[in-house]
Every structure is written in C-alpha cells, then in structure tokens.
Short mmCIF file of C-alpha atoms in Angstrom, two decimals:
data_model
loop_
_atom_site.label_atom_id
_atom_site.label_comp_id
_atom_site.label_asym_id
_atom_site.label_seq_id
_atom_site.Cartn_x
_atom_site.Cartn_y
_atom_site.Cartn_z
CA MET A 1 -25.49 267.36 268.11
CA GLN A 2 -22.26 268.57 269.59
CA THR A 3 -21.66 269.49 273.20
CA LEU A 4 -19.55 272.35 274.70
CA LYS A 5 -17.11 269.64 275.81
CA ASP A 6 -16.85 268.14 272.35
CA LEU A 7 -16.05 271.48 270.73
CA ALA A 8 -13.51 272.45 273.42
CA VAL A 9 -11.66 269.27 272.63
CA LEU A 10 -11.76 269.95 268.94
CA CYS A 11 -10.24 273.29 269.09
CA THR A 12 -8.08 272.50 271.99
CA SER A 13 -9.56 275.11 274.23
CA THR A 14 -10.87 275.16 277.67
CA CYS A 15 -14.47 276.11 278.44
CA THR A 16 -15.30 278.61 281.21
CA SER A 17 -18.28 276.54 282.09
CA LYS A 18 -17.92 273.63 284.31
CA ASP A 19 -20.96 271.88 282.57
CA GLY A 20 -19.67 270.76 279.26
CA SER A 21 -22.95 268.93 278.41
CA THR A 22 -24.75 271.98 276.81
CA GLU A 23 -25.64 270.99 273.33
CA ILE A 24 -24.99 273.55 270.44
CA SER A 25 -27.48 273.42 267.54
CA GLY A 26 -25.81 276.11 265.41
CA ILE A 27 -23.18 278.72 265.09
CA THR A 28 -23.08 282.32 263.47
CA LEU A 29 -20.96 285.41 263.36
CA GLN A 30 -24.03 287.74 263.41
CA SER A 31 -25.46 288.45 266.90
CA ALA A 32 -28.77 289.48 265.10
CA ALA A 33 -28.97 286.07 263.54
CA VAL A 34 -28.42 284.02 266.71
CA GLN A 35 -31.24 281.40 267.38
CA PRO A 36 -31.80 279.62 270.77
CA GLY A 37 -29.09 277.11 271.24
CA ASP A 38 -26.52 278.69 268.80
CA MET A 39 -22.95 279.47 269.53
CA PHE A 40 -21.87 283.07 268.75
CA ALA A 41 -18.54 283.36 267.16
CA ALA A 42 -17.04 286.86 268.29
CA LEU A 43 -14.31 287.72 266.08
CA PRO A 44 -12.15 290.96 265.74
CA GLY A 45 -13.39 293.01 262.96
CA LEU A 46 -11.82 295.92 260.97
CA HIS A 47 -13.51 298.52 263.30
CA VAL A 48 -14.93 296.82 266.32
CA HIS A 49 -14.62 293.30 268.00
CA GLY A 50 -17.44 291.07 267.84
CA ALA A 51 -17.27 290.33 271.52
CA HIS A 52 -19.01 293.92 272.03
CA PHE A 53 -22.30 292.21 270.76
CA VAL A 54 -22.24 289.23 273.07
CA GLU A 55 -24.97 290.77 275.10
CA ASP A 56 -27.27 290.95 272.23
CA ALA A 57 -26.45 287.45 271.31
CA CYS A 58 -27.29 286.19 274.98
CA GLN A 59 -30.53 288.04 274.74
CA ARG A 60 -31.41 286.13 271.57
CA GLY A 61 -30.62 282.64 273.16
CA ALA A 62 -26.97 282.08 272.41
CA SER A 63 -25.68 279.06 274.50
CA ALA A 64 -21.93 279.80 274.15
CA VAL A 65 -19.45 282.16 272.70
CA LEU A 66 -16.34 281.34 270.71
CA THR A 67 -13.79 284.10 270.79
CA ASP A 68 -10.12 285.07 271.40
CA PRO A 69 -8.33 286.44 274.56
CA GLU A 70 -9.14 290.00 273.70
CA GLY A 71 -12.91 289.04 273.14
CA ALA A 72 -12.88 287.24 276.62
CA ARG A 73 -11.68 290.44 278.19
CA ILE A 74 -14.35 292.61 276.44
CA VAL A 75 -17.11 290.07 277.60
CA ALA A 76 -15.85 290.24 281.14
CA SER A 77 -15.87 294.04 281.00
CA THR A 78 -19.41 294.04 279.87
CA GLY A 79 -20.67 292.21 283.00
CA VAL A 80 -21.92 289.26 280.95
CA ASN A 81 -20.76 286.49 283.08
CA ASN A 82 -23.26 283.67 282.57
CA ILE A 83 -22.25 282.65 279.26
CA PRO A 84 -19.79 279.78 278.62
CA LEU A 85 -16.73 280.89 276.52
CA LEU A 86 -14.48 278.82 274.35
CA VAL A 87 -11.26 280.91 274.19
CA VAL A 88 -8.76 280.18 271.35
CA ASP A 89 -5.84 282.32 270.03
CA ASP A 90 -6.88 282.22 266.43
CA ILE A 91 -10.76 282.01 265.85
CA ARG A 92 -10.46 281.70 262.09
CA ALA A 93 -8.13 278.84 262.44
CA VAL A 94 -10.66 276.70 264.19
CA LEU A 95 -13.94 278.27 262.94
CA GLY A 96 -14.42 275.97 259.96
CA ARG A 97 -13.75 272.79 262.08
CA VAL A 98 -16.00 273.91 264.83
CA SER A 99 -18.86 274.92 262.25
CA ALA A 100 -18.51 271.69 260.31
CA ALA A 101 -18.74 269.57 263.53
CA ILE A 102 -21.80 271.55 264.68
CA TYR A 103 -23.73 270.78 261.52
CA GLY A 104 -22.51 267.22 261.33
CA ASN A 105 -19.65 267.32 258.83
CA PRO A 106 -21.85 267.62 255.77
CA SER A 107 -18.91 267.67 253.48
CA TYR A 108 -18.21 264.12 254.30
CA ASP A 109 -21.66 263.07 253.37
CA VAL A 110 -21.94 264.99 250.14
CA PRO A 111 -18.90 265.20 247.75
CA VAL A 112 -17.83 268.77 247.37
CA ILE A 113 -15.83 269.89 244.23
CA GLY A 114 -13.86 273.04 244.76
CA ILE A 115 -12.92 275.25 241.60
CA THR A 116 -10.13 277.80 241.96
CA GLY A 117 -8.20 280.11 239.52
CA THR A 118 -8.35 283.69 238.51
CA SER A 119 -10.81 283.43 235.62
CA GLY A 120 -13.41 280.86 234.66
CA LYS A 121 -14.51 279.58 237.97
CA THR A 122 -18.05 280.53 237.58
CA THR A 123 -18.35 279.15 233.83
CA THR A 124 -16.56 275.95 234.91
CA SER A 125 -18.93 275.45 237.85
CA TYR A 126 -21.99 276.03 235.66
CA LEU A 127 -20.51 273.49 233.19
CA ILE A 128 -20.15 270.76 235.93
CA GLU A 129 -23.64 271.63 237.28
CA SER A 130 -25.07 271.21 233.87
CA ALA A 131 -23.34 267.97 233.14
CA PHE A 132 -24.78 266.40 236.37
CA ARG A 133 -28.12 267.83 236.24
CA THR A 134 -28.65 266.75 232.67
CA ALA A 135 -27.69 263.29 233.70
CA GLY A 136 -30.41 263.46 236.58
CA HIS A 137 -28.42 264.28 239.48
CA SER A 138 -29.34 266.85 242.19
CA VAL A 139 -26.68 269.53 242.31
CA GLY A 140 -25.83 272.30 244.87
CA MET A 141 -23.64 275.27 243.47
CA ILE A 142 -21.99 278.14 245.47
CA GLY A 143 -20.21 281.07 243.73
CA THR A 144 -20.13 284.46 242.32
CA THR A 145 -23.78 284.31 240.95
CA GLY A 146 -25.09 283.07 244.32
CA SER A 147 -25.94 279.80 245.91
CA ARG A 148 -28.34 277.40 244.17
CA ILE A 149 -29.89 274.05 244.66
CA ASN A 150 -30.96 272.50 241.35
CA GLY A 151 -31.06 276.08 239.87
CA VAL A 152 -33.19 277.50 242.64
CA ARG A 153 -31.44 280.48 244.39
CA VAL A 154 -30.77 280.39 248.12
CA PRO A 155 -29.73 283.55 250.13
CA GLY A 156 -26.12 284.41 250.27
CA SER A 157 -23.73 287.45 249.41
CA LEU A 158 -20.14 286.25 249.40
CA THR A 159 -18.51 284.10 246.49
CA THR A 160 -17.46 281.69 249.50
CA PRO A 161 -19.60 282.26 252.60
CA GLU A 162 -18.10 282.54 256.02
CA ALA A 163 -17.39 279.21 257.48
CA PRO A 164 -20.62 278.99 259.76
CA ASP A 165 -22.84 279.98 256.80
CA LEU A 166 -20.97 277.68 254.38
CA GLN A 167 -21.30 274.60 256.64
CA ARG A 168 -24.89 275.40 257.36
CA LEU A 169 -25.46 275.62 253.51
CA PHE A 170 -23.65 272.18 253.03
CA ALA A 171 -26.05 270.70 255.70
CA THR A 172 -29.06 272.11 253.98
CA MET A 173 -28.02 270.81 250.65
CA ARG A 174 -27.30 267.40 252.31
CA ASP A 175 -30.74 267.25 253.77
CA ASP A 176 -32.34 268.33 250.43
CA GLY A 177 -30.82 265.13 248.92
CA VAL A 178 -28.07 266.80 246.85
CA HIS A 179 -25.72 264.37 245.22
CA ARG A 180 -22.75 266.81 244.42
CA ILE A 181 -21.94 270.20 245.50
CA VAL A 182 -19.78 272.34 243.23
CA MET A 183 -18.30 275.64 244.60
CA GLU A 184 -16.00 278.38 243.65
CA VAL A 185 -13.04 278.64 246.09
CA SER A 186 -11.58 281.97 246.23
CA SER A 187 -7.98 282.86 247.41
CA HIS A 188 -9.73 284.95 250.35
CA SER A 189 -11.68 281.92 251.50
CA LEU A 190 -8.55 279.83 251.57
CA LEU A 191 -6.50 282.36 253.58
CA LEU A 192 -9.39 283.41 256.05
CA GLY A 193 -10.50 280.04 257.03
CA ARG A 194 -13.88 280.20 255.33
CA VAL A 195 -13.55 276.76 253.86
CA GLY A 196 -11.91 275.19 256.89
CA GLY A 197 -13.57 271.92 258.06
CA THR A 198 -14.53 271.16 254.42
CA ARG A 199 -13.46 267.90 252.66
CA PHE A 200 -12.82 268.55 248.99
CA ARG A 201 -13.24 265.28 247.13
CA ILE A 202 -11.98 267.11 243.87
CA GLY A 203 -10.08 270.38 243.64
CA ALA A 204 -9.70 272.13 240.24
CA PHE A 205 -7.06 274.76 239.28
CA LEU A 206 -7.74 276.90 236.12
CA ASN A 207 -5.18 279.63 235.62
CA LEU A 208 -3.66 282.59 237.36
CA SER A 209 -3.35 286.31 236.22
CA GLN A 210 -3.13 289.52 238.16
CA ASP A 211 -6.14 290.22 240.50
CA HIS A 212 -6.46 290.90 244.17
CA LEU A 213 -3.01 292.28 244.65
CA ASP A 214 -4.53 294.82 247.26
CA PHE A 215 -5.06 291.81 249.40
CA HIS A 216 -2.17 289.42 248.55
CA HIS A 217 0.53 292.18 247.48
CA THR A 218 2.46 289.82 245.09
CA MET A 219 1.62 287.20 242.55
CA GLU A 220 3.53 284.66 244.50
CA GLU A 221 1.51 285.40 247.62
CA TYR A 222 -1.64 285.11 245.38
CA PHE A 223 -0.47 281.70 243.92
CA GLN A 224 0.45 280.32 247.43
CA ALA A 225 -3.14 281.15 248.53
CA LYS A 226 -4.77 279.22 245.66
CA ALA A 227 -2.11 276.38 246.33
CA ARG A 228 -3.65 275.75 249.62
CA LEU A 229 -6.31 273.83 248.00
CA PHE A 230 -3.65 271.24 246.76
CA THR A 231 -1.04 271.51 249.65
CA LYS A 232 -0.63 268.66 252.07
CA ASP A 233 -1.22 269.75 255.74
CA SER A 234 -2.85 273.04 254.72
CA GLY A 235 -6.07 271.88 256.30
CA THR A 236 -7.95 272.34 252.89
CA CYS A 237 -6.00 269.93 250.71
CA CYS A 238 -8.35 268.12 248.26
CA ASP A 239 -8.37 264.35 247.83
CA ARG A 240 -7.97 264.41 243.96
CA ALA A 241 -6.74 267.35 241.75
CA VAL A 242 -7.61 268.37 238.11
CA ILE A 243 -5.13 271.04 236.96
CA CYS A 244 -4.99 273.07 233.65
CA ILE A 245 -1.51 273.19 232.61
CA ASP A 246 -1.87 275.83 229.80
CA ASP A 247 0.24 278.31 231.79
CA SER A 248 3.31 278.08 233.85
CA TRP A 249 1.31 278.47 237.20
CA GLY A 250 -0.57 275.48 236.39
CA LEU A 251 2.71 273.45 235.74
CA ARG A 252 3.67 274.59 239.35
CA MET A 253 0.33 273.64 240.72
CA ARG A 254 0.43 270.24 239.10
CA ASP A 255 3.80 269.51 240.81
CA ILE A 256 2.44 270.83 244.30
CA ALA A 257 -0.53 268.52 243.91
CA GLU A 258 1.57 265.61 242.93
CA ALA A 259 3.78 266.11 245.94
CA SER A 260 0.78 266.11 248.25
CA GLY A 261 -0.56 262.92 246.96
CA CYS A 262 -3.69 264.38 245.17
CA THR A 263 -2.98 262.32 242.12
CA PRO A 264 -3.39 265.20 239.61
CA VAL A 265 -5.24 264.86 236.26
CA THR A 266 -4.13 267.41 233.74
CA VAL A 267 -5.81 269.15 230.98
CA SER A 268 -4.49 271.35 228.16
CA THR A 269 -5.60 273.23 224.98
CA THR A 270 -2.15 273.74 223.83
CA GLY A 271 -0.18 270.54 224.44
CA ASN A 272 0.07 267.06 225.86
CA ALA A 273 -2.16 266.25 228.96
CA ASP A 274 -4.50 263.66 230.24
CA TYR A 275 -7.30 265.53 228.66
CA SER A 276 -6.40 267.64 225.43
CA ALA A 277 -8.41 269.49 222.80
CA GLY A 278 -7.85 269.90 218.98
CA PRO A 279 -8.46 273.08 216.96
CA SER A 280 -11.72 274.65 217.55
CA SER A 281 -14.44 275.74 214.86
CA ILE A 282 -16.90 278.37 215.42
CA ALA A 283 -20.34 278.33 213.96
CA ASP A 284 -22.37 281.49 213.04
CA ASP A 285 -24.20 281.39 216.31
CA GLY A 286 -21.16 281.21 218.22
CA THR A 287 -21.21 277.51 219.07
CA GLN A 288 -17.72 276.16 219.34
CA GLN A 289 -16.73 272.70 218.28
CA CYS A 290 -13.54 270.65 218.75
CA VAL A 291 -12.27 267.04 219.23
CA ILE A 292 -11.05 266.26 222.73
CA THR A 293 -8.98 263.25 223.70
CA ASP A 294 -9.53 261.52 227.01
CA PRO A 295 -6.78 259.81 229.17
CA GLN A 296 -7.43 256.37 227.44
CA GLY A 297 -6.66 257.98 223.99
CA ASN A 298 -10.46 257.99 222.92
CA GLU A 299 -11.70 261.02 220.89
CA HIS A 300 -14.93 262.78 221.62
CA LYS A 301 -16.65 265.55 220.05
CA LEU A 302 -17.15 268.66 222.30
CA VAL A 303 -20.01 271.17 221.47
CA LEU A 304 -19.79 274.22 223.43
CA PRO A 305 -22.38 276.97 223.25
CA MET A 306 -19.95 279.82 223.73
CA PRO A 307 -16.85 281.01 221.92
CA GLY A 308 -13.22 281.47 223.29
CA ARG A 309 -10.35 278.91 223.54
CA PHE A 310 -10.47 279.60 227.29
CA ASN A 311 -13.86 278.34 227.47
CA VAL A 312 -12.53 275.07 225.84
CA ALA A 313 -10.04 274.96 228.84
CA ASN A 314 -12.72 275.33 231.22
CA ALA A 315 -14.84 272.73 229.55
CA LEU A 316 -11.80 270.23 229.64
CA VAL A 317 -11.67 270.85 233.49
CA ALA A 318 -15.44 270.36 233.75
CA LEU A 319 -15.08 267.03 231.79
CA ALA A 320 -12.24 265.60 233.84
CA VAL A 321 -13.98 266.71 237.07
CA SER A 322 -17.11 265.06 235.91
CA GLU A 323 -15.43 261.82 235.19
CA LEU A 324 -13.46 261.76 238.43
CA ALA A 325 -16.68 262.31 240.25
CA GLY A 326 -18.25 259.24 238.57
CA LEU A 327 -20.13 260.64 235.43
CA PRO A 328 -19.56 259.00 232.17
CA ILE A 329 -17.89 261.41 229.67
CA GLU A 330 -20.62 261.08 227.10
CA ASP A 331 -23.21 262.21 229.69
CA ALA A 332 -21.01 265.18 230.68
CA LEU A 333 -20.48 266.07 227.03
CA ALA A 334 -24.39 266.24 226.64
CA GLY A 335 -24.83 268.38 229.65
CA ILE A 336 -22.04 270.88 228.75
CA ALA A 337 -23.59 271.24 225.16
CA HIS A 338 -26.65 272.91 226.84
CA VAL A 339 -25.11 275.13 229.46
CA VAL A 340 -26.26 278.67 230.04
CA VAL A 341 -23.90 281.02 232.02
CA PRO A 342 -25.36 284.34 232.96
CA GLY A 343 -23.04 287.36 232.15
CA ARG A 344 -20.31 285.38 230.49
CA LEU A 345 -20.15 286.31 226.86
CA GLN A 346 -23.83 286.66 226.90
CA ARG A 347 -25.40 287.77 223.54
CA ILE A 348 -28.19 290.17 223.82
CA ASP A 349 -30.20 290.06 220.50
CA GLU A 350 -32.94 292.40 219.55
CA GLY A 351 -32.64 291.51 215.70
CA GLN A 352 -29.76 293.90 215.16
CA ASP A 353 -27.19 293.10 212.36
CA TYR A 354 -24.23 293.41 214.84
CA LEU A 355 -23.17 291.73 218.09
CA ALA A 356 -23.93 292.99 221.59
CA ILE A 357 -22.21 291.10 224.22
CA VAL A 358 -22.21 291.39 228.04
CA ASP A 359 -19.29 289.67 229.96
CA TYR A 360 -17.94 289.65 233.53
CA ALA A 361 -14.31 290.15 232.50
CA HIS A 362 -12.80 292.55 235.07
CA LYS A 363 -9.16 291.45 235.16
CA PRO A 364 -6.57 292.39 232.47
CA ALA A 365 -5.85 288.90 231.28
CA ALA A 366 -9.79 288.12 231.04
CA VAL A 367 -10.33 291.42 229.16
CA ALA A 368 -7.63 290.58 226.69
CA ALA A 369 -8.97 287.14 226.17
CA VAL A 370 -12.56 288.18 225.66
CA ILE A 371 -11.44 290.88 223.07
CA ALA A 372 -9.31 288.45 221.29
CA THR A 373 -12.30 285.95 220.99
CA LEU A 374 -14.66 288.59 219.53
CA ARG A 375 -12.00 289.76 217.24
CA SER A 376 -11.84 286.31 215.76
CA GLU A 377 -15.47 286.30 215.25
CA ILE A 378 -16.31 289.59 213.60
CA LYS A 379 -15.46 291.15 210.31
CA GLY A 380 -16.22 294.73 211.48
CA ARG A 381 -15.16 296.95 214.29
CA LEU A 382 -15.17 296.36 218.07
CA CYS A 383 -16.30 298.78 220.77
CA VAL A 384 -15.51 298.04 224.42
CA VAL A 385 -17.33 299.60 227.34
CA LEU A 386 -15.33 298.95 230.48
CA GLY A 387 -14.47 300.50 233.99
CA ALA A 388 -12.73 299.45 237.08
CA GLY A 389 -13.83 298.67 240.67
CA GLY A 390 -13.15 301.12 243.54
CA ASP A 391 -11.60 299.98 246.72
CA ARG A 392 -9.79 297.07 244.84
CA ASP A 393 -6.42 296.45 243.37
CA ALA A 394 -5.59 299.87 241.77
CA SER A 395 -2.50 298.61 239.93
CA LYS A 396 -4.51 296.70 237.45
CA ARG A 397 -6.54 299.77 236.29
CA ALA A 398 -4.04 301.25 233.80
CA ILE A 399 -3.38 297.64 232.53
CA MET A 400 -7.02 297.29 231.83
CA GLY A 401 -7.20 300.44 230.00
CA ARG A 402 -4.17 299.33 227.87
CA GLU A 403 -5.78 296.04 227.01
CA ALA A 404 -9.10 297.53 226.27
CA ALA A 405 -7.62 300.24 224.04
CA ARG A 406 -5.30 297.99 222.26
CA GLY A 407 -7.95 295.49 221.08
CA SER A 408 -10.66 297.95 220.19
CA ASP A 409 -11.60 300.52 217.58
CA LEU A 410 -13.56 302.45 220.25
CA PHE A 411 -12.84 302.23 224.01
CA ILE A 412 -15.41 303.91 226.23
CA VAL A 413 -14.07 304.31 229.82
CA THR A 414 -16.97 304.36 232.25
CA ASP A 415 -17.90 303.54 235.85
CA ASP A 416 -18.09 300.15 237.31
CA ASN A 417 -18.57 299.92 241.07
CA PRO A 418 -16.80 302.99 242.50
CA ARG A 419 -17.58 302.13 246.08
CA SER A 420 -16.06 304.64 248.29
CA GLU A 421 -13.84 306.20 245.81
CA ASP A 422 -14.20 309.15 243.43
CA PRO A 423 -15.28 307.61 240.25
CA ALA A 424 -13.69 310.16 237.99
CA VAL A 425 -10.33 309.37 239.74
CA ILE A 426 -10.79 305.71 238.74
CA ARG A 427 -11.72 306.47 235.25
CA ALA A 428 -8.80 308.66 234.92
CA ALA A 429 -6.44 305.77 235.81
CA VAL A 430 -8.01 303.46 233.27
CA GLU A 431 -7.92 306.20 230.70
CA ALA A 432 -4.25 306.96 231.39
CA GLY A 433 -3.42 303.31 230.64
CA ALA A 434 -5.17 303.53 227.26
CA TYR A 435 -3.16 306.72 226.41
CA GLU A 436 0.28 305.06 227.27
CA LEU A 437 -0.30 303.22 223.98
CA PRO A 438 1.01 304.83 220.87
CA THR A 439 -1.71 306.38 218.65
CA GLU A 440 -1.21 303.87 215.96
CA GLU A 441 -1.72 300.91 218.42
CA ARG A 442 -5.17 302.05 219.79
CA GLY A 443 -8.57 303.24 218.63
CA GLU A 444 -10.69 306.22 219.73
CA VAL A 445 -10.96 306.66 223.50
CA ARG A 446 -13.92 308.38 225.22
CA ASN A 447 -14.55 308.98 228.83
CA ILE A 448 -18.42 308.74 229.77
CA GLY A 449 -19.00 308.13 233.48
CA ASP A 450 -22.59 307.46 233.44
CA ARG A 451 -22.48 303.67 232.48
CA ALA A 452 -26.03 303.70 230.99
CA ALA A 453 -24.99 306.81 228.78
CA ALA A 454 -21.90 304.83 227.72
CA ILE A 455 -23.70 301.82 226.66
CA ARG A 456 -26.14 303.93 224.65
CA ALA A 457 -23.16 305.66 222.86
CA ALA A 458 -21.63 302.28 222.01
CA ILE A 459 -24.86 300.95 220.60
CA ALA A 460 -25.47 304.21 218.66
CA TRP A 461 -21.82 303.77 217.24
CA ALA A 462 -22.22 300.26 215.96
CA GLU A 463 -22.66 299.35 212.24
CA PRO A 464 -23.44 296.08 210.61
CA GLY A 465 -20.82 293.55 211.17
CA ASP A 466 -19.51 295.27 214.24
CA ALA A 467 -19.49 294.21 217.92
CA VAL A 468 -20.19 296.00 221.25
CA LEU A 469 -18.64 294.31 224.39
CA VAL A 470 -19.92 295.65 227.70
CA ALA A 471 -17.55 294.18 230.26
CA GLY A 472 -16.81 294.18 234.06
CA LYS A 473 -20.20 293.53 235.73
CA GLY A 474 -21.62 290.55 233.78
CA HIS A 475 -24.56 288.94 235.81
CA GLU A 476 -24.48 291.74 238.58
CA THR A 477 -27.69 293.63 239.00
CA GLY A 478 -26.39 296.53 241.28
CA GLN A 479 -23.94 299.36 241.18
CA ASN A 480 -22.18 300.33 244.35
CA VAL A 481 -21.80 303.95 244.82
CA ASN A 482 -20.69 305.28 248.25
CA GLY A 483 -22.06 302.05 249.90
CA VAL A 484 -25.50 302.34 248.28
CA ILE A 485 -26.42 299.63 245.83
CA HIS A 486 -28.28 301.19 242.92
CA HIS A 487 -30.13 298.60 240.56
CA PHE A 488 -28.06 298.42 237.38
CA ASP A 489 -28.06 295.26 234.93
CA ASP A 490 -25.78 295.68 231.84
CA ARG A 491 -28.01 293.12 230.06
CA GLU A 492 -31.09 295.28 230.74
CA GLU A 493 -29.32 298.53 229.68
CA VAL A 494 -27.95 296.97 226.39
CA ARG A 495 -31.39 295.43 225.53
CA ALA A 496 -33.02 298.92 226.27
CA ALA A 497 -30.47 300.67 224.08
CA LEU A 498 -30.96 298.14 221.15
CA GLN A 499 -34.76 298.75 221.45
CA GLU A 500 -34.15 302.56 221.48
CA ARG A 501 -32.17 302.47 218.43
CA ARG A 502 -34.48 300.09 216.61
CA THR A 503 -37.43 302.56 217.34
CA GLY A 504 -35.37 305.60 216.54
CA SER A 505 -35.48 307.11 219.97
CA LEU A 506 -31.60 306.56 220.65
#
C-alpha cells in the first residue's frame, strides 16, 4: 500500500501534511464514490472544478486530495483544512502513475495488449480474446462493448475508463487470475492521460480514417495522438508493436515504432509484410477463408466467420499479437474461427430470403467498407439505414451521406444519437451529402427520423436476394436524446420488423 510520502515523491509534489505515513487504499475522481482511505482526485471540469466536492469526499472518508493550484485555493476557501493535499501543475499528467502505484502497478503483473486505430478495434479485441480463451487462458477485455472477464461483464461506461477506474479494473483482473488483458486504446485516452501508468506489452495499430476531428481538429493531430502508443518517451509507449501497413498511416506508424525500439511486426492484406494474406473466398453463410503466410514463410488456412477484407486485416493483427503474446498460431486460428462480435456485420435471421445486417459503422471509411463488402456478397439491391451522432464531428456527416447514397439502391437517412442537437438538422446535413452526388450515381433517398420506422421501411422494401444494412449503432442498446437514454437496440428492431413482415402485420 502506498503512503502519502511515496505518492508525493512519485508525482514530484509536496504534501501539505507533515505526516507522510498515511496509507492510501484507493483513488477516485467521483466524490460520491470515495471509500474510507481513498485519495480524491479533484480535477478541473468543463463547468466546475472537482475541488468544490472535497468536503463531500472528506465526509465519506477521503484520506488525501490530489489537485492543482486552483483546486488548492478552492479547498482553502471552503474551510476544509484538515485534509492532506498533493498539489501538481497538471493532474492528468500524473494521475495514471499515481493510480497505478496505489493499486500495485497491475499492468506489470498481467500483460496488457493495447489496440488502436479508427476502425476494427472491437473486432480485433474479440478475435484476440477468442484466440486465448479457446486455448484455455483467462482473459480480461476492455472496450466499446464494455469490460469483461472471461465473457462476464463488469461495470464501465467509457471505451477506456479514467485512469483510477482503469487501474482498479486491472487490479481486479489480476486478482481474479486473468492471464492477458486486451483493451481498445482510443486517441482520447492517450491524450487525456487515461492510460498513463500502464505498461503495454504489445501495442497494435489497425488503420486511420476521418473521425473525432471535433476533438483533434486535423488528421495529423489525430494520427499523432494514436502514435503516442508507439512513441518513445510518450509515457505510454508499448514494448512490442504490431502494425497493419495497408495504408500510408500504417507505414508511418511502422517507422515511428521502429525508431522507438518497439521492434514492429507488420501485417498486410495487399502486399509484403511479416504476416500476409492471399485472396479470400466467401461461403454462402458469410464465412471467409484465405491462406495466410507467417514470418517464417509457413502457410496456414484462416477461417473467419465474418465477411469483409478489412476483417482479414483485423484477423492478421490478432494472429500476430497472439503469437507475440506466446500463443501458437494454430491455437489462435482455432479461436478466431469461432469468434462472435456483437453488432459487427451481425446477421439477423428470421428465415427471410434476403440479408438483414446490423453494423457499428459510423465513420465514412467504415460505412464505405461495409457497403462494398455487402455488394460483393449479394446479387440483388442494397438498402442502407444510417444517421449521424450529435455533438460530434459535424464535418463527417455529409461525407457519410455521400458514401451511403453512392453504394445503395435506397438510402434511408434517420436519427442516430442526436444528443443535445436538433435531429432534423443532423439528418439534413447527412441528406445534403447524399444529394451532392449526381442522380446517376445514387439511388433513392428517403428521410425518416424515427429510427424504428426507418428500419421497418427498409424491411418492407426488401425483396429476395436483397440486403438491408442498419448501420451506426451496432451493439448499442440506447438512443441518447437530449441527455436521456431511451432503450433502443437495432438488432431487436430489425428482428421485430422481420417477424411483423412474416406475419403480415408490417
């Protein structure tokens, strides 16, 4: 257990208490979550500084407060003068290291694998999890679909939890006997210090395409945020790297990893790399097969229960990561062959003679890739149901509309998670992008705000041999409207629409 003196030395801070022997048992950003013996981290927020909640934290048993100079002034003004303070200039710069130390540096005990990139992080994480679990290993997973230990969900809301919650979760996984931890690493988490204090035994980079430009402003800034996982002296540089070099961003990332001493292993579906893939063949059930070549030149048969060449790239990354982490490639291939990824090209089957697919694609490049995959599988027409999220990168809305309209025979613009924005305004931006295409380059475009109604319209339109793609929300089970989460699951709605059509009530 860490003492105040230990933590003060770690973050090069002075402690306002002369007694540095106080032991700290935990750390949290939420005053309401404080347990006796915890440290309360009082950060500046968007609207209010966390130091305003120090009195509440003290009443709940906080032993100390980590804050910045502004927070220290606020604490002094409240009259709370009996709580030790550790004061640092930048709390987020030290929060990860402090949190990791308090919980015994769990990522040094259990190997952590970090997956970053714009698209495919969840799928690749599931592939790695399946590879290890099929081989009998205990696996923890942290990402977009939540946190799990051997498939059992544990509480969490962010793709990458805040540093105190993340280190506590690592410690829980360590104490539960987990052998490997696989986690999605977002660009936000790398810039905001959420993964500070984490040792990444392996870091993997998948790809880069437009997303989060409301936060990063430019693609170069976005790339540099991802590159922190592979950059020496960033504080989050991995020990070893696996890099997909199918795009120019991957080639740059390989060079960064190489310069940082991460000894990158490369994968590619289009050219020469340490792991490469031959042409794919698709069975009637959507199972994809191809021959992959490993670094020793040996060939192996990859069976992947999902279509899409981009998923072959994800599988190659998963294979390379698994081998680096000590799993024989044949064991990894066996696990990958049985993976199930919720909301990723997930087929909804009620005995209909056309495809109904739910997918999480909510970025222009991902939308285009999924549409191209389905086009290669079907002989009939394609309907795409898609919207865009509110309070997020608005510049991608028109681009998504163009991609959806270009690739479909019917594009139904609908609501996603409007959040605080007017959903009609969001739909109008997506629809405008569709209409930027010449008439001969797009199919029919409809605007149906009610997502359930849009799904039913798509199912009613489909004929034998067609496909309906409902994209954007995937595994999500809620719709955020003005800060209120309403239950909504695309998979449930598609299944209900299929059943209604079968019984003649649609």
